[in-house]
Amino acid sequence: MDYKEFTKKELTSILDIIQLCLKSRAEQDIIDIIARTKELVCADKGICCLGDASTGKLVKYINLDYSREWESIYVAEKLYRIDPVIRYNYELFRTQFWSEALERYSNPQNIDLMNRASDFGLKYGIASGVNGDGYKGSIISFSSDRNRFD
């Protein structure tokens, strides 16, 4: 996408987010970045995770506003081990629509996971991450109950 397709307001928001990233030193800074980016992409919910790229295991996460009930289920059942969005991220490290991940890893277990997530308003999403030092990688994911991501 060419930058000329963005509005001035969107470009200003992007620059503000870049500035926040450059100044980031604490967890609250990350929360602010997630919140501002969530607003920019018109999402309802946002989460940022640091994980083990070889296993998909979450090392640390900041849940901005995903359902606490879903968070408890997801962590207790270790659903990150089968989550197609996590797998796609840690294999390719590129921005993805959740639908792309489900197309790539479309087995009954993954379809069931995504159906369960949709019960908590997590129907559509977009995610991206970076490969970190050694085994670590990150993912930031935004979701909505409506398909607003294009």
CSV table of N, CA and C in Angstrom, one decimal:
chain,number,residue,atom,x,y,z
A,1,MET,N,0.8,-1.2,0.0
A,1,MET,CA,0.0,0.0,0.0
A,1,MET,C,0.9,1.2,0.0
A,2,ASP,N,0.6,2.1,-0.8
A,2,ASP,CA,1.4,3.4,-0.9
A,2,ASP,C,0.9,4.4,0.2
A,3,TYR,N,1.8,5.1,0.7
A,3,TYR,CA,1.5,6.0,1.8
A,3,TYR,C,0.5,7.1,1.4
A,4,LYS,N,0.4,7.3,0.1
A,4,LYS,CA,-0.5,8.4,-0.4
A,4,LYS,C,-2.0,7.9,-0.3
A,5,GLU,N,-2.2,6.6,0.0
A,5,GLU,CA,-3.6,6.1,0.2
A,5,GLU,C,-4.1,6.4,1.6
A,6,PHE,N,-3.2,6.8,2.5
A,6,PHE,CA,-3.6,7.1,3.9
A,6,PHE,C,-4.1,8.6,4.0
A,7,THR,N,-5.0,8.8,4.9
A,7,THR,CA,-5.4,10.2,5.2
A,7,THR,C,-4.3,10.8,6.0
A,8,LYS,N,-4.3,12.1,6.2
A,8,LYS,CA,-3.4,12.9,7.0
A,8,LYS,C,-3.5,12.4,8.4
A,9,LYS,N,-4.7,12.2,8.9
A,9,LYS,CA,-4.9,11.7,10.3
A,9,LYS,C,-4.3,10.4,10.5
A,10,GLU,N,-4.4,9.5,9.5
A,10,GLU,CA,-3.8,8.1,9.6
A,10,GLU,C,-2.3,8.2,9.6
A,11,LEU,N,-1.8,9.1,8.8
A,11,LEU,CA,-0.3,9.2,8.7
A,11,LEU,C,0.2,9.8,10.0
A,12,THR,N,-0.5,10.8,10.6
A,12,THR,CA,-0.1,11.3,11.8
A,12,THR,C,-0.1,10.3,12.9
A,13,SER,N,-1.2,9.4,12.9
A,13,SER,CA,-1.2,8.4,13.9
A,13,SER,C,-0.1,7.4,13.8
A,14,ILE,N,0.2,7.1,12.5
A,14,ILE,CA,1.4,6.1,12.3
A,14,ILE,C,2.7,6.7,12.8
A,15,LEU,N,2.9,8.0,12.6
A,15,LEU,CA,4.1,8.7,13.1
A,15,LEU,C,4.1,8.7,14.6
A,16,ASP,N,3.0,8.9,15.2
A,16,ASP,CA,2.9,8.9,16.7
A,16,ASP,C,3.2,7.6,17.2
A,17,ILE,N,2.7,6.5,16.6
A,17,ILE,CA,3.0,5.1,17.0
A,17,ILE,C,4.5,4.8,16.9
A,18,ILE,N,5.1,5.2,15.8
A,18,ILE,CA,6.5,5.0,15.6
A,18,ILE,C,7.3,5.7,16.7
A,19,GLN,N,6.9,6.9,17.0
A,19,GLN,CA,7.5,7.7,18.1
A,19,GLN,C,7.4,7.0,19.4
A,20,LEU,N,6.2,6.4,19.7
A,20,LEU,CA,6.0,5.7,21.0
A,20,LEU,C,6.9,4.4,21.0
A,21,CYS,N,7.0,3.8,19.9
A,21,CYS,CA,7.9,2.6,19.8
A,21,CYS,C,9.3,2.9,20.1
A,22,LEU,N,9.8,4.0,19.5
A,22,LEU,CA,11.2,4.5,19.7
A,22,LEU,C,11.5,4.8,21.2
A,23,LYS,N,10.5,5.4,21.9
A,23,LYS,CA,10.6,5.8,23.3
A,23,LYS,C,10.3,4.7,24.3
A,24,SER,N,9.7,3.6,23.8
A,24,SER,CA,9.2,2.5,24.7
A,24,SER,C,10.3,2.0,25.6
A,25,ARG,N,10.0,2.0,26.9
A,25,ARG,CA,11.0,1.5,27.9
A,25,ARG,C,10.3,0.6,29.0
A,26,ALA,N,9.0,0.7,29.0
A,26,ALA,CA,8.2,0.0,30.1
A,26,ALA,C,7.0,-0.7,29.6
A,27,GLU,N,6.4,-1.5,30.4
A,27,GLU,CA,5.2,-2.2,30.0
A,27,GLU,C,4.0,-1.3,29.6
A,28,GLN,N,3.9,-0.2,30.4
A,28,GLN,CA,2.9,0.8,30.1
A,28,GLN,C,3.0,1.4,28.7
A,29,ASP,N,4.3,1.5,28.2
A,29,ASP,CA,4.5,2.0,26.9
A,29,ASP,C,4.0,1.1,25.8
A,30,ILE,N,4.1,-0.2,26.1
A,30,ILE,CA,3.6,-1.3,25.2
A,30,ILE,C,2.1,-1.2,25.2
A,31,ILE,N,1.5,-1.0,26.3
A,31,ILE,CA,0.0,-0.9,26.4
A,31,ILE,C,-0.4,0.3,25.6
A,32,ASP,N,0.2,1.4,25.7
A,32,ASP,CA,-0.1,2.6,24.9
A,32,ASP,C,0.0,2.3,23.4
A,33,ILE,N,1.1,1.6,23.0
A,33,ILE,CA,1.3,1.3,21.6
A,33,ILE,C,0.2,0.4,21.0
A,34,ILE,N,-0.2,-0.6,21.8
A,34,ILE,CA,-1.2,-1.6,21.4
A,34,ILE,C,-2.5,-0.8,21.3
A,35,ALA,N,-2.8,0.1,22.2
A,35,ALA,CA,-4.1,0.8,22.2
A,35,ALA,C,-4.1,1.8,21.0
A,36,ARG,N,-3.1,2.5,20.7
A,36,ARG,CA,-3.1,3.4,19.6
A,36,ARG,C,-3.1,2.6,18.3
A,37,THR,N,-2.5,1.5,18.2
A,37,THR,CA,-2.5,0.7,16.9
A,37,THR,C,-3.9,0.1,16.7
A,38,LYS,N,-4.5,-0.4,17.8
A,38,LYS,CA,-5.8,-0.9,17.8
A,38,LYS,C,-6.8,0.1,17.2
A,39,GLU,N,-6.7,1.3,17.7
A,39,GLU,CA,-7.5,2.4,17.2
A,39,GLU,C,-7.3,2.7,15.7
A,40,LEU,N,-6.0,2.6,15.3
A,40,LEU,CA,-5.7,2.9,13.9
A,40,LEU,C,-6.2,1.8,12.9
A,41,VAL,N,-6.2,0.6,13.4
A,41,VAL,CA,-6.7,-0.5,12.5
A,41,VAL,C,-8.2,-0.8,12.7
A,42,CYS,N,-8.9,0.0,13.5
A,42,CYS,CA,-10.3,-0.1,13.8
A,42,CYS,C,-10.7,-1.4,14.4
A,43,ALA,N,-9.9,-1.9,15.3
A,43,ALA,CA,-10.2,-3.2,16.0
A,43,ALA,C,-10.9,-3.0,17.3
A,44,ASP,N,-11.5,-4.0,17.8
A,44,ASP,CA,-12.2,-4.0,19.1
A,44,ASP,C,-11.3,-4.4,20.2
A,45,LYS,N,-10.4,-5.3,19.9
A,45,LYS,CA,-9.5,-5.9,20.9
A,45,LYS,C,-8.1,-6.0,20.5
A,46,GLY,N,-7.2,-6.0,21.4
A,46,GLY,CA,-5.8,-6.2,21.1
A,46,GLY,C,-5.0,-6.9,22.1
A,47,ILE,N,-3.9,-7.6,21.7
A,47,ILE,CA,-3.1,-8.3,22.6
A,47,ILE,C,-1.7,-8.4,22.0
A,48,CYS,N,-0.7,-8.4,22.8
A,48,CYS,CA,0.7,-8.5,22.4
A,48,CYS,C,1.4,-9.6,23.2
A,49,CYS,N,2.1,-10.5,22.5
A,49,CYS,CA,2.8,-11.6,23.2
A,49,CYS,C,4.2,-11.7,22.8
A,50,LEU,N,5.0,-12.2,23.7
A,50,LEU,CA,6.4,-12.7,23.4
A,50,LEU,C,6.3,-14.2,23.7
A,51,GLY,N,6.9,-14.9,22.7
A,51,GLY,CA,6.8,-16.4,22.8
A,51,GLY,C,8.0,-17.1,22.3
A,52,ASP,N,8.0,-18.4,22.5
A,52,ASP,CA,9.0,-19.3,22.0
A,52,ASP,C,8.6,-19.6,20.6
A,53,ALA,N,9.4,-19.2,19.6
A,53,ALA,CA,9.0,-19.4,18.2
A,53,ALA,C,9.1,-20.9,17.8
A,54,SER,N,9.8,-21.7,18.5
A,54,SER,CA,9.9,-23.1,18.2
A,54,SER,C,8.7,-23.9,18.7
A,55,THR,N,8.1,-23.5,19.8
A,55,THR,CA,6.9,-24.2,20.3
A,55,THR,C,5.6,-23.4,20.3
A,56,GLY,N,5.7,-22.1,20.1
A,56,GLY,CA,4.5,-21.3,20.2
A,56,GLY,C,4.1,-20.9,21.6
A,57,LYS,N,4.9,-21.4,22.6
A,57,LYS,CA,4.5,-21.2,24.0
A,57,LYS,C,4.7,-19.7,24.3
A,58,LEU,N,3.7,-19.2,25.0
A,58,LEU,CA,3.7,-17.8,25.4
A,58,LEU,C,4.6,-17.6,26.6
A,59,VAL,N,5.6,-16.7,26.5
A,59,VAL,CA,6.5,-16.4,27.6
A,59,VAL,C,5.9,-15.2,28.4
A,60,LYS,N,5.4,-14.2,27.7
A,60,LYS,CA,4.8,-13.0,28.4
A,60,LYS,C,3.8,-12.5,27.4
A,61,TYR,N,2.7,-12.0,28.0
A,61,TYR,CA,1.7,-11.3,27.1
A,61,TYR,C,1.0,-10.1,27.9
A,62,ILE,N,0.6,-9.2,27.1
A,62,ILE,CA,-0.1,-8.1,27.6
A,62,ILE,C,-1.5,-8.1,26.9
A,63,ASN,N,-2.5,-8.4,27.6
A,63,ASN,CA,-3.9,-8.5,27.1
A,63,ASN,C,-4.6,-7.1,27.3
A,64,LEU,N,-4.7,-6.4,26.3
A,64,LEU,CA,-5.4,-5.1,26.4
A,64,LEU,C,-6.8,-5.2,26.7
A,65,ASP,N,-7.6,-6.0,26.0
A,65,ASP,CA,-9.0,-6.1,26.2
A,65,ASP,C,-9.7,-7.4,25.7
A,66,TYR,N,-8.9,-8.4,25.5
A,66,TYR,CA,-9.5,-9.7,25.2
A,66,TYR,C,-10.3,-10.2,26.4
A,67,SER,N,-11.3,-11.0,26.3
A,67,SER,CA,-12.1,-11.5,27.4
A,67,SER,C,-11.2,-12.2,28.4
A,68,ARG,N,-11.4,-11.9,29.6
A,68,ARG,CA,-10.6,-12.6,30.7
A,68,ARG,C,-11.0,-14.1,30.8
A,69,GLU,N,-12.2,-14.4,30.5
A,69,GLU,CA,-12.7,-15.8,30.4
A,69,GLU,C,-12.0,-16.5,29.3
A,70,TRP,N,-11.9,-15.9,28.1
A,70,TRP,CA,-11.2,-16.5,27.0
A,70,TRP,C,-9.7,-16.7,27.3
A,71,GLU,N,-9.1,-15.6,27.9
A,71,GLU,CA,-7.7,-15.7,28.3
A,71,GLU,C,-7.5,-16.9,29.2
A,72,SER,N,-8.3,-17.1,30.2
A,72,SER,CA,-8.2,-18.2,31.2
A,72,SER,C,-8.2,-19.5,30.5
A,73,ILE,N,-9.2,-19.7,29.6
A,73,ILE,CA,-9.4,-20.9,28.8
A,73,ILE,C,-8.2,-21.2,27.9
A,74,TYR,N,-7.7,-20.1,27.2
A,74,TYR,CA,-6.6,-20.2,26.3
A,74,TYR,C,-5.3,-20.6,27.0
A,75,VAL,N,-5.1,-20.0,28.1
A,75,VAL,CA,-3.8,-20.3,28.8
A,75,VAL,C,-3.9,-21.7,29.5
A,76,ALA,N,-5.0,-22.0,30.2
A,76,ALA,CA,-5.2,-23.3,30.9
A,76,ALA,C,-5.1,-24.5,30.0
A,77,GLU,N,-5.7,-24.3,28.8
A,77,GLU,CA,-5.7,-25.4,27.8
A,77,GLU,C,-4.5,-25.4,26.9
A,78,LYS,N,-3.7,-24.4,27.1
A,78,LYS,CA,-2.5,-24.3,26.3
A,78,LYS,C,-2.8,-24.3,24.8
A,79,LEU,N,-3.8,-23.5,24.4
A,79,LEU,CA,-4.3,-23.4,23.1
A,79,LEU,C,-3.3,-22.8,22.1
A,80,TYR,N,-2.3,-22.0,22.7
A,80,TYR,CA,-1.3,-21.5,21.8
A,80,TYR,C,-0.5,-22.5,21.1
A,81,ARG,N,-0.5,-23.8,21.6
A,81,ARG,CA,0.2,-24.9,20.9
A,81,ARG,C,-0.5,-25.3,19.6
A,82,ILE,N,-1.8,-25.0,19.4
A,82,ILE,CA,-2.5,-25.3,18.2
A,82,ILE,C,-3.0,-24.1,17.5
A,83,ASP,N,-2.9,-22.9,18.0
A,83,ASP,CA,-3.4,-21.7,17.4
A,83,ASP,C,-2.8,-21.5,16.0
A,84,PRO,N,-3.6,-21.5,15.0
A,84,PRO,CA,-3.1,-21.3,13.6
A,84,PRO,C,-2.5,-19.9,13.4
A,85,VAL,N,-3.0,-18.9,14.1
A,85,VAL,CA,-2.5,-17.6,14.0
A,85,VAL,C,-1.1,-17.5,14.6
A,86,ILE,N,-0.9,-18.1,15.7
A,86,ILE,CA,0.5,-18.2,16.4
A,86,ILE,C,1.4,-19.0,15.5
A,87,ARG,N,1.0,-20.1,15.0
A,87,ARG,CA,1.8,-21.0,14.1
A,87,ARG,C,2.2,-20.2,12.9
A,88,TYR,N,1.3,-19.6,12.2
A,88,TYR,CA,1.6,-18.8,11.0
A,88,TYR,C,2.6,-17.7,11.3
A,89,ASN,N,2.4,-17.0,12.4
A,89,ASN,CA,3.3,-15.9,12.7
A,89,ASN,C,4.7,-16.4,12.9
A,90,TYR,N,4.9,-17.5,13.7
A,90,TYR,CA,6.2,-18.0,14.1
A,90,TYR,C,6.9,-18.7,12.9
A,91,GLU,N,6.1,-19.1,11.9
A,91,GLU,CA,6.8,-19.7,10.7
A,91,GLU,C,7.1,-18.7,9.7
A,92,LEU,N,6.3,-17.7,9.5
A,92,LEU,CA,6.5,-16.7,8.4
A,92,LEU,C,6.9,-15.3,8.8
A,93,PHE,N,6.6,-14.9,10.0
A,93,PHE,CA,6.8,-13.6,10.6
A,93,PHE,C,6.5,-12.5,9.5
A,94,ARG,N,5.2,-12.5,9.1
A,94,ARG,CA,4.7,-11.5,8.3
A,94,ARG,C,3.2,-11.2,8.7
A,95,THR,N,2.8,-10.0,8.3
A,95,THR,CA,1.4,-9.6,8.7
A,95,THR,C,0.4,-10.5,8.0
A,96,GLN,N,-0.6,-10.9,8.7
A,96,GLN,CA,-1.6,-11.9,8.3
A,96,GLN,C,-3.0,-11.5,8.7
A,97,PHE,N,-3.9,-11.9,7.9
A,97,PHE,CA,-5.3,-12.0,8.4
A,97,PHE,C,-5.5,-13.3,9.0
A,98,TRP,N,-6.3,-13.4,10.0
A,98,TRP,CA,-6.5,-14.7,10.7
A,98,TRP,C,-7.1,-15.7,9.7
A,99,SER,N,-7.8,-15.2,8.7
A,99,SER,CA,-8.4,-16.2,7.7
A,99,SER,C,-7.3,-16.9,6.9
A,100,GLU,N,-6.2,-16.2,6.7
A,100,GLU,CA,-5.1,-16.8,6.0
A,100,GLU,C,-4.5,-17.9,6.8
A,101,ALA,N,-4.3,-17.7,8.1
A,101,ALA,CA,-3.8,-18.7,8.9
A,101,ALA,C,-4.7,-19.9,9.0
A,102,LEU,N,-6.0,-19.7,9.1
A,102,LEU,CA,-6.9,-20.8,9.1
A,102,LEU,C,-6.9,-21.6,7.8
A,103,GLU,N,-6.8,-20.9,6.7
A,103,GLU,CA,-6.7,-21.5,5.4
A,103,GLU,C,-5.4,-22.4,5.3
A,104,ARG,N,-4.3,-21.9,5.8
A,104,ARG,CA,-3.1,-22.6,5.7
A,104,ARG,C,-3.1,-23.9,6.6
A,105,TYR,N,-3.7,-23.7,7.8
A,105,TYR,CA,-3.7,-24.8,8.8
A,105,TYR,C,-5.2,-25.1,9.1
A,106,SER,N,-5.9,-25.7,8.1
A,106,SER,CA,-7.3,-25.9,8.3
A,106,SER,C,-7.6,-27.4,8.6
A,107,ASN,N,-7.3,-27.7,9.9
A,107,ASN,CA,-7.7,-29.0,10.4
A,107,ASN,C,-8.8,-28.9,11.4
A,108,PRO,N,-9.5,-29.9,11.7
A,108,PRO,CA,-10.7,-29.8,12.6
A,108,PRO,C,-10.3,-29.1,13.9
A,109,GLN,N,-9.2,-29.4,14.5
A,109,GLN,CA,-8.8,-28.9,15.8
A,109,GLN,C,-8.6,-27.3,15.7
A,110,ASN,N,-8.0,-26.8,14.6
A,110,ASN,CA,-7.8,-25.4,14.4
A,110,ASN,C,-9.2,-24.7,14.2
A,111,ILE,N,-10.0,-25.3,13.4
A,111,ILE,CA,-11.3,-24.8,13.1
A,111,ILE,C,-12.1,-24.7,14.4
A,112,ASP,N,-12.1,-25.7,15.2
A,112,ASP,CA,-12.8,-25.7,16.5
A,112,ASP,C,-12.2,-24.6,17.4
A,113,LEU,N,-10.9,-24.4,17.4
A,113,LEU,CA,-10.3,-23.3,18.2
A,113,LEU,C,-10.9,-21.9,17.8
A,114,MET,N,-10.9,-21.7,16.5
A,114,MET,CA,-11.3,-20.4,16.0
A,114,MET,C,-12.8,-20.2,16.2
A,115,ASN,N,-13.6,-21.3,16.2
A,115,ASN,CA,-15.0,-21.2,16.5
A,115,ASN,C,-15.2,-20.9,17.9
A,116,ARG,N,-14.4,-21.5,18.8
A,116,ARG,CA,-14.5,-21.2,20.2
A,116,ARG,C,-14.2,-19.7,20.5
A,117,ALA,N,-13.1,-19.2,19.8
A,117,ALA,CA,-12.7,-17.8,20.0
A,117,ALA,C,-13.8,-16.9,19.5
A,118,SER,N,-14.5,-17.3,18.4
A,118,SER,CA,-15.6,-16.4,17.9
A,118,SER,C,-16.7,-16.2,18.9
A,119,ASP,N,-16.9,-17.2,19.8
A,119,ASP,CA,-17.9,-17.1,20.9
A,119,ASP,C,-17.6,-15.9,21.8
A,120,PHE,N,-16.3,-15.5,21.8
A,120,PHE,CA,-15.9,-14.4,22.7
A,120,PHE,C,-15.7,-13.1,21.9
A,121,GLY,N,-16.3,-13.0,20.6
A,121,GLY,CA,-16.2,-11.9,19.8
A,121,GLY,C,-14.9,-11.8,19.0
A,122,LEU,N,-14.2,-12.9,19.0
A,122,LEU,CA,-12.9,-12.9,18.2
A,122,LEU,C,-13.1,-13.6,16.9
A,123,LYS,N,-13.8,-13.0,16.0
A,123,LYS,CA,-14.1,-13.6,14.7
A,123,LYS,C,-13.2,-13.3,13.6
A,124,TYR,N,-12.8,-12.1,13.5
A,124,TYR,CA,-11.9,-11.6,12.4
A,124,TYR,C,-10.7,-11.0,13.1
A,125,GLY,N,-9.5,-11.1,12.4
A,125,GLY,CA,-8.4,-10.5,13.0
A,125,GLY,C,-7.2,-10.3,12.1
A,126,ILE,N,-6.3,-9.5,12.5
A,126,ILE,CA,-5.0,-9.3,11.8
A,126,ILE,C,-3.9,-9.4,12.8
A,127,ALA,N,-2.8,-10.0,12.4
A,127,ALA,CA,-1.7,-10.1,13.4
A,127,ALA,C,-0.4,-10.0,12.6
A,128,SER,N,0.7,-9.6,13.4
A,128,SER,CA,2.0,-9.5,12.9
A,128,SER,C,3.0,-9.7,14.0
A,129,GLY,N,4.2,-10.0,13.7
A,129,GLY,CA,5.2,-10.1,14.7
A,129,GLY,C,6.6,-10.0,14.1
A,130,VAL,N,7.6,-10.1,15.0
A,130,VAL,CA,9.0,-10.1,14.6
A,130,VAL,C,9.7,-11.2,15.3
A,131,ASN,N,10.7,-11.7,14.5
A,131,ASN,CA,11.6,-12.7,15.1
A,131,ASN,C,12.6,-12.1,15.9
A,132,GLY,N,12.7,-12.5,17.2
A,132,GLY,CA,13.7,-11.9,18.1
A,132,GLY,C,15.0,-12.7,18.2
A,133,ASP,N,15.7,-12.4,19.2
A,133,ASP,CA,17.0,-13.0,19.5
A,133,ASP,C,16.7,-14.5,19.9
A,134,GLY,N,17.5,-15.4,19.3
A,134,GLY,CA,17.4,-16.8,19.6
A,134,GLY,C,16.1,-17.4,19.3
A,135,TYR,N,15.4,-17.9,20.3
A,135,TYR,CA,14.2,-18.6,20.1
A,135,TYR,C,13.0,-17.7,20.2
A,136,LYS,N,13.1,-16.5,20.7
A,136,LYS,CA,12.0,-15.6,21.0
A,136,LYS,C,11.5,-14.9,19.7
A,137,GLY,N,10.2,-14.7,19.8
A,137,GLY,CA,9.5,-14.0,18.7
A,137,GLY,C,8.3,-13.3,19.3
A,138,SER,N,7.8,-12.3,18.6
A,138,SER,CA,6.6,-11.6,19.2
A,138,SER,C,5.5,-11.7,18.2
A,139,ILE,N,4.3,-11.4,18.7
A,139,ILE,CA,3.1,-11.3,17.9
A,139,ILE,C,2.2,-10.2,18.5
A,140,ILE,N,1.6,-9.4,17.7
A,140,ILE,CA,0.6,-8.5,18.1
A,140,ILE,C,-0.6,-8.8,17.3
A,141,SER,N,-1.7,-8.9,17.9
A,141,SER,CA,-2.9,-9.3,17.3
A,141,SER,C,-4.1,-8.4,17.6
A,142,PHE,N,-4.9,-8.1,16.6
A,142,PHE,CA,-6.1,-7.3,16.8
A,142,PHE,C,-7.3,-8.0,16.2
A,143,SER,N,-8.4,-7.9,16.9
A,143,SER,CA,-9.6,-8.6,16.4
A,143,SER,C,-10.9,-7.8,16.6
A,144,SER,N,-11.9,-8.3,15.9
A,144,SER,CA,-13.2,-7.7,15.9
A,144,SER,C,-14.3,-8.8,15.7
A,145,ASP,N,-15.5,-8.5,16.0
A,145,ASP,CA,-16.6,-9.4,15.7
A,145,ASP,C,-17.1,-9.1,14.3
A,146,ARG,N,-16.6,-8.1,13.7
A,146,ARG,CA,-17.0,-7.8,12.3
A,146,ARG,C,-15.7,-7.7,11.4
A,147,ASN,N,-15.8,-8.0,10.2
A,147,ASN,CA,-14.6,-7.9,9.3
A,147,ASN,C,-14.3,-6.5,8.9
A,148,ARG,N,-13.4,-5.9,9.6
A,148,ARG,CA,-13.1,-4.5,9.3
A,148,ARG,C,-11.7,-4.4,8.7
A,149,PHE,N,-11.0,-5.5,8.5
A,149,PHE,CA,-9.6,-5.4,8.1
A,149,PHE,C,-9.4,-5.7,6.6
A,150,ASP,N,-8.8,-4.7,6.0
A,150,ASP,CA,-8.5,-4.8,4.6
A,150,ASP,C,-7.2,-4.2,4.2
